[in-house]
Amino acid sequence: MKNFKKLILVLTAIAMVSCGEKKEKEQVKLTDQPAETSKMATETETSTKDENVVEITITGNDQMQYSMAEMKVKAGQTVRITLKHVGKLDKNVMGHNWVLLTKGTDMAAFAQTALEAKATDYVPAGSTQVIAHTKLLSGGESDTIEFVAPAAGTYDYLCSFPGHYALMKGKFIVE
Ligand SMILES: [Cu+2]
């Protein structure tokens, strides 16, 4: 690791010579930062390892599929969900979001209403049927949301982009 750092410093020094002074300084900074940043990230991770926080990462791809058909959490837990669009297509043609519906919401009826909400990325503004939702993502993007798990029961989640819920849906189970 130390040798690697030295190598980077040497390479940076070489780059300095060829790039002029301003760029040199930037590069030195860039080289110095990652080590510190990653250290801090690790510390934060450990300190937030809380029984009451559950982190879930779900992906969506260009084949219109989620990576999970079921999620389980406990009532009252803080749920941190990250949706990653691992495809390449733009959100205009293959946008994905993650929308959690209130218990008993008719998914097909909701999806129908969502069709008309293009202006708000297919999540009807002010809908009382939505517990939580991510942004609509293009390939390569991700979004993390946080909310408190509702009362015990089984809830539906879906991607509300037109036509996607037929494949992109799942059960959110609160125990
Ligand atoms: Cu989708």
PDB file of C-alpha atoms and ligand atoms in Angstrom:
ATOM      1  CA  MET A   1       0.000   0.000   0.000  1.00  0.00           C
ATOM      2  CA  LYS A   2       2.778   2.420   0.910  1.00  0.00           C
ATOM      3  CA  ASN A   3       4.658   1.513  -2.227  1.00  0.00           C
ATOM      4  CA  PHE A   4       1.524   2.036  -4.222  1.00  0.00           C
ATOM      5  CA  LYS A   5       1.120   5.490  -2.718  1.00  0.00           C
ATOM      6  CA  LYS A   6       4.711   6.275  -3.567  1.00  0.00           C
ATOM      7  CA  LEU A   7       4.096   5.166  -7.110  1.00  0.00           C
ATOM      8  CA  ILE A   8       1.081   7.443  -7.335  1.00  0.00           C
ATOM      9  CA  LEU A   9       3.132  10.336  -5.982  1.00  0.00           C
ATOM     10  CA  VAL A  10       5.818   9.671  -8.524  1.00  0.00           C
ATOM     11  CA  LEU A  11       3.288   9.484 -11.311  1.00  0.00           C
ATOM     12  CA  THR A  12       1.678  12.669 -10.053  1.00  0.00           C
ATOM     13  CA  ALA A  13       5.057  14.354 -10.022  1.00  0.00           C
ATOM     14  CA  ILE A  14       5.610  13.297 -13.605  1.00  0.00           C
ATOM     15  CA  ALA A  15       2.163  14.565 -14.513  1.00  0.00           C
ATOM     16  CA  MET A  16       2.990  17.858 -12.805  1.00  0.00           C
ATOM     17  CA  VAL A  17       5.917  18.398 -15.032  1.00  0.00           C
ATOM     18  CA  SER A  18       3.844  17.940 -18.119  1.00  0.00           C
ATOM     19  CA  CYS A  19       0.677  19.707 -17.024  1.00  0.00           C
ATOM     20  CA  GLY A  20       1.692  23.042 -15.521  1.00  0.00           C
ATOM     21  CA  GLU A  21       1.336  24.273 -11.973  1.00  0.00           C
ATOM     22  CA  LYS A  22      -2.390  24.634 -11.423  1.00  0.00           C
ATOM     23  CA  LYS A  23      -3.192  21.121 -12.513  1.00  0.00           C
ATOM     24  CA  GLU A  24      -0.345  19.764 -10.444  1.00  0.00           C
ATOM     25  CA  LYS A  25      -1.857  21.080  -7.274  1.00  0.00           C
ATOM     26  CA  GLU A  26      -5.240  19.593  -8.098  1.00  0.00           C
ATOM     27  CA  GLN A  27      -3.717  16.240  -8.758  1.00  0.00           C
ATOM     28  CA  VAL A  28      -1.858  16.206  -5.494  1.00  0.00           C
ATOM     29  CA  LYS A  29      -5.108  16.945  -3.709  1.00  0.00           C
ATOM     30  CA  LEU A  30      -6.903  14.209  -5.595  1.00  0.00           C
ATOM     31  CA  THR A  31      -4.233  11.730  -4.654  1.00  0.00           C
ATOM     32  CA  ASP A  32      -4.335  12.673  -1.017  1.00  0.00           C
ATOM     33  CA  GLN A  33      -8.080  12.610  -0.594  1.00  0.00           C
ATOM     34  CA  PRO A  34      -9.236   9.078  -1.403  1.00  0.00           C
ATOM     35  CA  ALA A  35      -7.372   7.474   1.485  1.00  0.00           C
ATOM     36  CA  GLU A  36      -8.907   9.830   4.018  1.00  0.00           C
ATOM     37  CA  THR A  37     -12.367   9.703   2.502  1.00  0.00           C
ATOM     38  CA  SER A  38     -12.513   5.934   2.465  1.00  0.00           C
ATOM     39  CA  LYS A  39     -11.346   5.783   6.058  1.00  0.00           C
ATOM     40  CA  MET A  40     -14.108   8.123   7.115  1.00  0.00           C
ATOM     41  CA  ALA A  41     -16.698   6.175   5.149  1.00  0.00           C
ATOM     42  CA  THR A  42     -15.729   2.998   6.959  1.00  0.00           C
ATOM     43  CA  GLU A  43     -16.010   4.665  10.338  1.00  0.00           C
ATOM     44  CA  THR A  44     -19.423   6.058   9.501  1.00  0.00           C
ATOM     45  CA  GLU A  45     -20.601   2.648   8.383  1.00  0.00           C
ATOM     46  CA  THR A  46     -19.625   1.065  11.642  1.00  0.00           C
ATOM     47  CA  SER A  47     -21.199   3.744  13.761  1.00  0.00           C
ATOM     48  CA  THR A  48     -24.521   3.540  11.923  1.00  0.00           C
ATOM     49  CA  LYS A  49     -24.691  -0.240  12.216  1.00  0.00           C
ATOM     50  CA  ASP A  50     -27.827   0.066  14.207  1.00  0.00           C
ATOM     51  CA  GLU A  51     -30.358  -2.668  14.909  1.00  0.00           C
ATOM     52  CA  ASN A  52     -33.003  -0.203  14.021  1.00  0.00           C
ATOM     53  CA  VAL A  53     -31.705   0.602  10.547  1.00  0.00           C
ATOM     54  CA  VAL A  54     -31.996  -1.838   7.697  1.00  0.00           C
ATOM     55  CA  GLU A  55     -30.259  -1.179   4.402  1.00  0.00           C
ATOM     56  CA  ILE A  56     -31.492  -2.797   1.230  1.00  0.00           C
ATOM     57  CA  THR A  57     -30.132  -2.441  -2.277  1.00  0.00           C
ATOM     58  CA  ILE A  58     -32.285  -3.437  -5.201  1.00  0.00           C
ATOM     59  CA  THR A  59     -31.327  -3.131  -8.844  1.00  0.00           C
ATOM     60  CA  GLY A  60     -33.292  -2.644 -12.035  1.00  0.00           C
ATOM     61  CA  ASN A  61     -31.945  -3.487 -15.475  1.00  0.00           C
ATOM     62  CA  ASP A  62     -32.572  -2.898 -19.163  1.00  0.00           C
ATOM     63  CA  GLN A  63     -34.543  -6.151 -19.321  1.00  0.00           C
ATOM     64  CA  MET A  64     -37.194  -4.531 -17.109  1.00  0.00           C
ATOM     65  CA  GLN A  65     -36.372  -6.632 -14.063  1.00  0.00           C
ATOM     66  CA  TYR A  66     -35.842  -5.939 -10.405  1.00  0.00           C
ATOM     67  CA  SER A  67     -33.268  -8.011  -8.542  1.00  0.00           C
ATOM     68  CA  MET A  68     -35.649  -8.741  -5.654  1.00  0.00           C
ATOM     69  CA  ALA A  69     -39.229  -9.959  -5.546  1.00  0.00           C
ATOM     70  CA  GLU A  70     -39.475  -9.746  -1.769  1.00  0.00           C
ATOM     71  CA  MET A  71     -38.102  -7.660   1.086  1.00  0.00           C
ATOM     72  CA  LYS A  72     -38.539  -8.253   4.792  1.00  0.00           C
ATOM     73  CA  VAL A  73     -38.227  -5.626   7.502  1.00  0.00           C
ATOM     74  CA  LYS A  74     -39.528  -5.081  11.012  1.00  0.00           C
ATOM     75  CA  ALA A  75     -42.203  -2.595  11.985  1.00  0.00           C
ATOM     76  CA  GLY A  76     -40.768   0.707  13.140  1.00  0.00           C
ATOM     77  CA  GLN A  77     -37.337   0.039  11.622  1.00  0.00           C
ATOM     78  CA  THR A  78     -35.719   2.756   9.611  1.00  0.00           C
ATOM     79  CA  VAL A  79     -35.520   1.391   6.091  1.00  0.00           C
ATOM     80  CA  ARG A  80     -32.848   2.711   3.788  1.00  0.00           C
ATOM     81  CA  ILE A  81     -33.472   1.553   0.255  1.00  0.00           C
ATOM     82  CA  THR A  82     -31.114   2.121  -2.622  1.00  0.00           C
ATOM     83  CA  LEU A  83     -32.339   1.556  -6.135  1.00  0.00           C
ATOM     84  CA  LYS A  84     -29.598   1.140  -8.710  1.00  0.00           C
ATOM     85  CA  HIS A  85     -30.370   1.177 -12.411  1.00  0.00           C
ATOM     86  CA  VAL A  86     -27.687  -1.164 -13.681  1.00  0.00           C
ATOM     87  CA  GLY A  87     -28.706  -0.833 -17.316  1.00  0.00           C
ATOM     88  CA  LYS A  88     -27.637   1.699 -19.913  1.00  0.00           C
ATOM     89  CA  LEU A  89     -30.906   3.010 -21.300  1.00  0.00           C
ATOM     90  CA  ASP A  90     -32.261   6.472 -20.630  1.00  0.00           C
ATOM     91  CA  LYS A  91     -35.228   7.008 -18.333  1.00  0.00           C
ATOM     92  CA  ASN A  92     -37.318   8.137 -21.275  1.00  0.00           C
ATOM     93  CA  VAL A  93     -37.361   4.602 -22.611  1.00  0.00           C
ATOM     94  CA  MET A  94     -36.356   2.410 -19.650  1.00  0.00           C
ATOM     95  CA  GLY A  95     -36.782   4.517 -16.527  1.00  0.00           C
ATOM     96  CA  HIS A  96     -37.021   2.729 -13.196  1.00  0.00           C
ATOM     97  CA  ASN A  97     -38.220   3.803  -9.813  1.00  0.00           C
ATOM     98  CA  TRP A  98     -39.258   2.002  -6.632  1.00  0.00           C
ATOM     99  CA  VAL A  99     -42.651   2.869  -5.266  1.00  0.00           C
ATOM    100  CA  LEU A 100     -44.089   1.412  -2.072  1.00  0.00           C
ATOM    101  CA  LEU A 101     -47.882   1.389  -1.909  1.00  0.00           C
ATOM    102  CA  THR A 102     -50.131   1.537   1.108  1.00  0.00           C
ATOM    103  CA  LYS A 103     -51.707  -1.710   2.170  1.00  0.00           C
ATOM    104  CA  GLY A 104     -54.641  -2.741   0.046  1.00  0.00           C
ATOM    105  CA  THR A 105     -53.869  -0.419  -2.874  1.00  0.00           C
ATOM    106  CA  ASP A 106     -54.931  -1.928  -6.195  1.00  0.00           C
ATOM    107  CA  MET A 107     -51.640  -2.030  -8.074  1.00  0.00           C
ATOM    108  CA  ALA A 108     -53.156  -2.103 -11.554  1.00  0.00           C
ATOM    109  CA  ALA A 109     -55.376   0.868 -10.774  1.00  0.00           C
ATOM    110  CA  PHE A 110     -52.445   2.756  -9.280  1.00  0.00           C
ATOM    111  CA  ALA A 111     -50.278   2.022 -12.325  1.00  0.00           C
ATOM    112  CA  GLN A 112     -53.066   3.328 -14.529  1.00  0.00           C
ATOM    113  CA  THR A 113     -53.141   6.619 -12.613  1.00  0.00           C
ATOM    114  CA  ALA A 114     -49.350   6.766 -12.654  1.00  0.00           C
ATOM    115  CA  LEU A 115     -49.390   6.648 -16.463  1.00  0.00           C
ATOM    116  CA  GLU A 116     -50.863  10.128 -16.480  1.00  0.00           C
ATOM    117  CA  ALA A 117     -48.284  11.521 -14.075  1.00  0.00           C
ATOM    118  CA  LYS A 118     -45.384  11.821 -16.519  1.00  0.00           C
ATOM    119  CA  ALA A 119     -44.671  15.372 -15.290  1.00  0.00           C
ATOM    120  CA  THR A 120     -43.901  14.013 -11.820  1.00  0.00           C
ATOM    121  CA  ASP A 121     -41.976  10.986 -13.098  1.00  0.00           C
ATOM    122  CA  TYR A 122     -45.008   8.696 -12.981  1.00  0.00           C
ATOM    123  CA  VAL A 123     -45.685   9.179  -9.294  1.00  0.00           C
ATOM    124  CA  PRO A 124     -49.006  11.013  -8.929  1.00  0.00           C
ATOM    125  CA  ALA A 125     -48.389  14.194  -6.928  1.00  0.00           C
ATOM    126  CA  GLY A 126     -49.819  14.081  -3.431  1.00  0.00           C
ATOM    127  CA  SER A 127     -50.988  10.501  -3.782  1.00  0.00           C
ATOM    128  CA  THR A 128     -52.179   9.030  -0.496  1.00  0.00           C
ATOM    129  CA  GLN A 129     -51.409   5.559  -1.835  1.00  0.00           C
ATOM    130  CA  VAL A 130     -47.637   6.055  -1.816  1.00  0.00           C
ATOM    131  CA  ILE A 131     -45.676   5.375   1.370  1.00  0.00           C
ATOM    132  CA  ALA A 132     -42.281   6.097  -0.159  1.00  0.00           C
ATOM    133  CA  HIS A 133     -40.664   6.294  -3.571  1.00  0.00           C
ATOM    134  CA  THR A 134     -37.329   6.879  -5.238  1.00  0.00           C
ATOM    135  CA  LYS A 135     -36.612   9.145  -8.166  1.00  0.00           C
ATOM    136  CA  LEU A 136     -37.030   7.845 -11.694  1.00  0.00           C
ATOM    137  CA  LEU A 137     -33.598   6.704 -12.840  1.00  0.00           C
ATOM    138  CA  SER A 138     -31.731   6.293 -16.102  1.00  0.00           C
ATOM    139  CA  GLY A 139     -29.152   3.579 -16.611  1.00  0.00           C
ATOM    140  CA  GLY A 140     -26.118   4.073 -14.375  1.00  0.00           C
ATOM    141  CA  GLU A 141     -27.967   6.157 -11.785  1.00  0.00           C
ATOM    142  CA  SER A 142     -28.985   5.321  -8.247  1.00  0.00           C
ATOM    143  CA  ASP A 143     -31.117   6.848  -5.533  1.00  0.00           C
ATOM    144  CA  THR A 144     -31.369   6.168  -1.806  1.00  0.00           C
ATOM    145  CA  ILE A 145     -34.440   6.888   0.260  1.00  0.00           C
ATOM    146  CA  GLU A 146     -35.169   6.452   3.937  1.00  0.00           C
ATOM    147  CA  PHE A 147     -38.465   5.944   5.700  1.00  0.00           C
ATOM    148  CA  VAL A 148     -39.864   4.243   8.753  1.00  0.00           C
ATOM    149  CA  ALA A 149     -41.364   0.805   8.121  1.00  0.00           C
ATOM    150  CA  PRO A 150     -45.127   0.925   8.465  1.00  0.00           C
ATOM    151  CA  ALA A 151     -47.264  -1.421  10.575  1.00  0.00           C
ATOM    152  CA  ALA A 152     -46.851  -5.168  10.184  1.00  0.00           C
ATOM    153  CA  GLY A 153     -48.356  -6.556   7.012  1.00  0.00           C
ATOM    154  CA  THR A 154     -47.636  -7.173   3.358  1.00  0.00           C
ATOM    155  CA  TYR A 155     -47.297  -4.255   1.002  1.00  0.00           C
ATOM    156  CA  ASP A 156     -46.686  -4.062  -2.741  1.00  0.00           C
ATOM    157  CA  TYR A 157     -43.862  -2.243  -4.443  1.00  0.00           C
ATOM    158  CA  LEU A 158     -43.510  -1.566  -8.119  1.00  0.00           C
ATOM    159  CA  CYS A 159     -41.806   0.431 -10.811  1.00  0.00           C
ATOM    160  CA  SER A 160     -44.439   2.905 -11.969  1.00  0.00           C
ATOM    161  CA  PHE A 161     -42.881   3.596 -15.380  1.00  0.00           C
ATOM    162  CA  PRO A 162     -45.559   2.773 -18.000  1.00  0.00           C
ATOM    163  CA  GLY A 163     -45.911  -0.963 -18.490  1.00  0.00           C
ATOM    164  CA  HIS A 164     -43.148  -1.968 -16.092  1.00  0.00           C
ATOM    165  CA  TYR A 165     -45.166  -3.160 -13.129  1.00  0.00           C
ATOM    166  CA  ALA A 166     -46.153  -6.326 -14.973  1.00  0.00           C
ATOM    167  CA  LEU A 167     -42.594  -7.535 -14.329  1.00  0.00           C
ATOM    168  CA  MET A 168     -41.204  -5.027 -11.886  1.00  0.00           C
ATOM    169  CA  LYS A 169     -43.063  -5.610  -8.658  1.00  0.00           C
ATOM    170  CA  GLY A 170     -42.600  -7.333  -5.347  1.00  0.00           C
ATOM    171  CA  LYS A 171     -43.744  -7.804  -1.803  1.00  0.00           C
ATOM    172  CA  PHE A 172     -42.568  -5.636   1.050  1.00  0.00           C
ATOM    173  CA  ILE A 173     -43.182  -7.654   4.172  1.00  0.00           C
ATOM    174  CA  VAL A 174     -43.229  -5.947   7.544  1.00  0.00           C
ATOM    175  CA  GLU A 175     -42.993  -8.289  10.504  1.00  0.00           C
TER     176      GLU A 175
HETATM  177 CU    CU B   1     -39.015   0.347 -14.556  1.00  0.00          CU
END
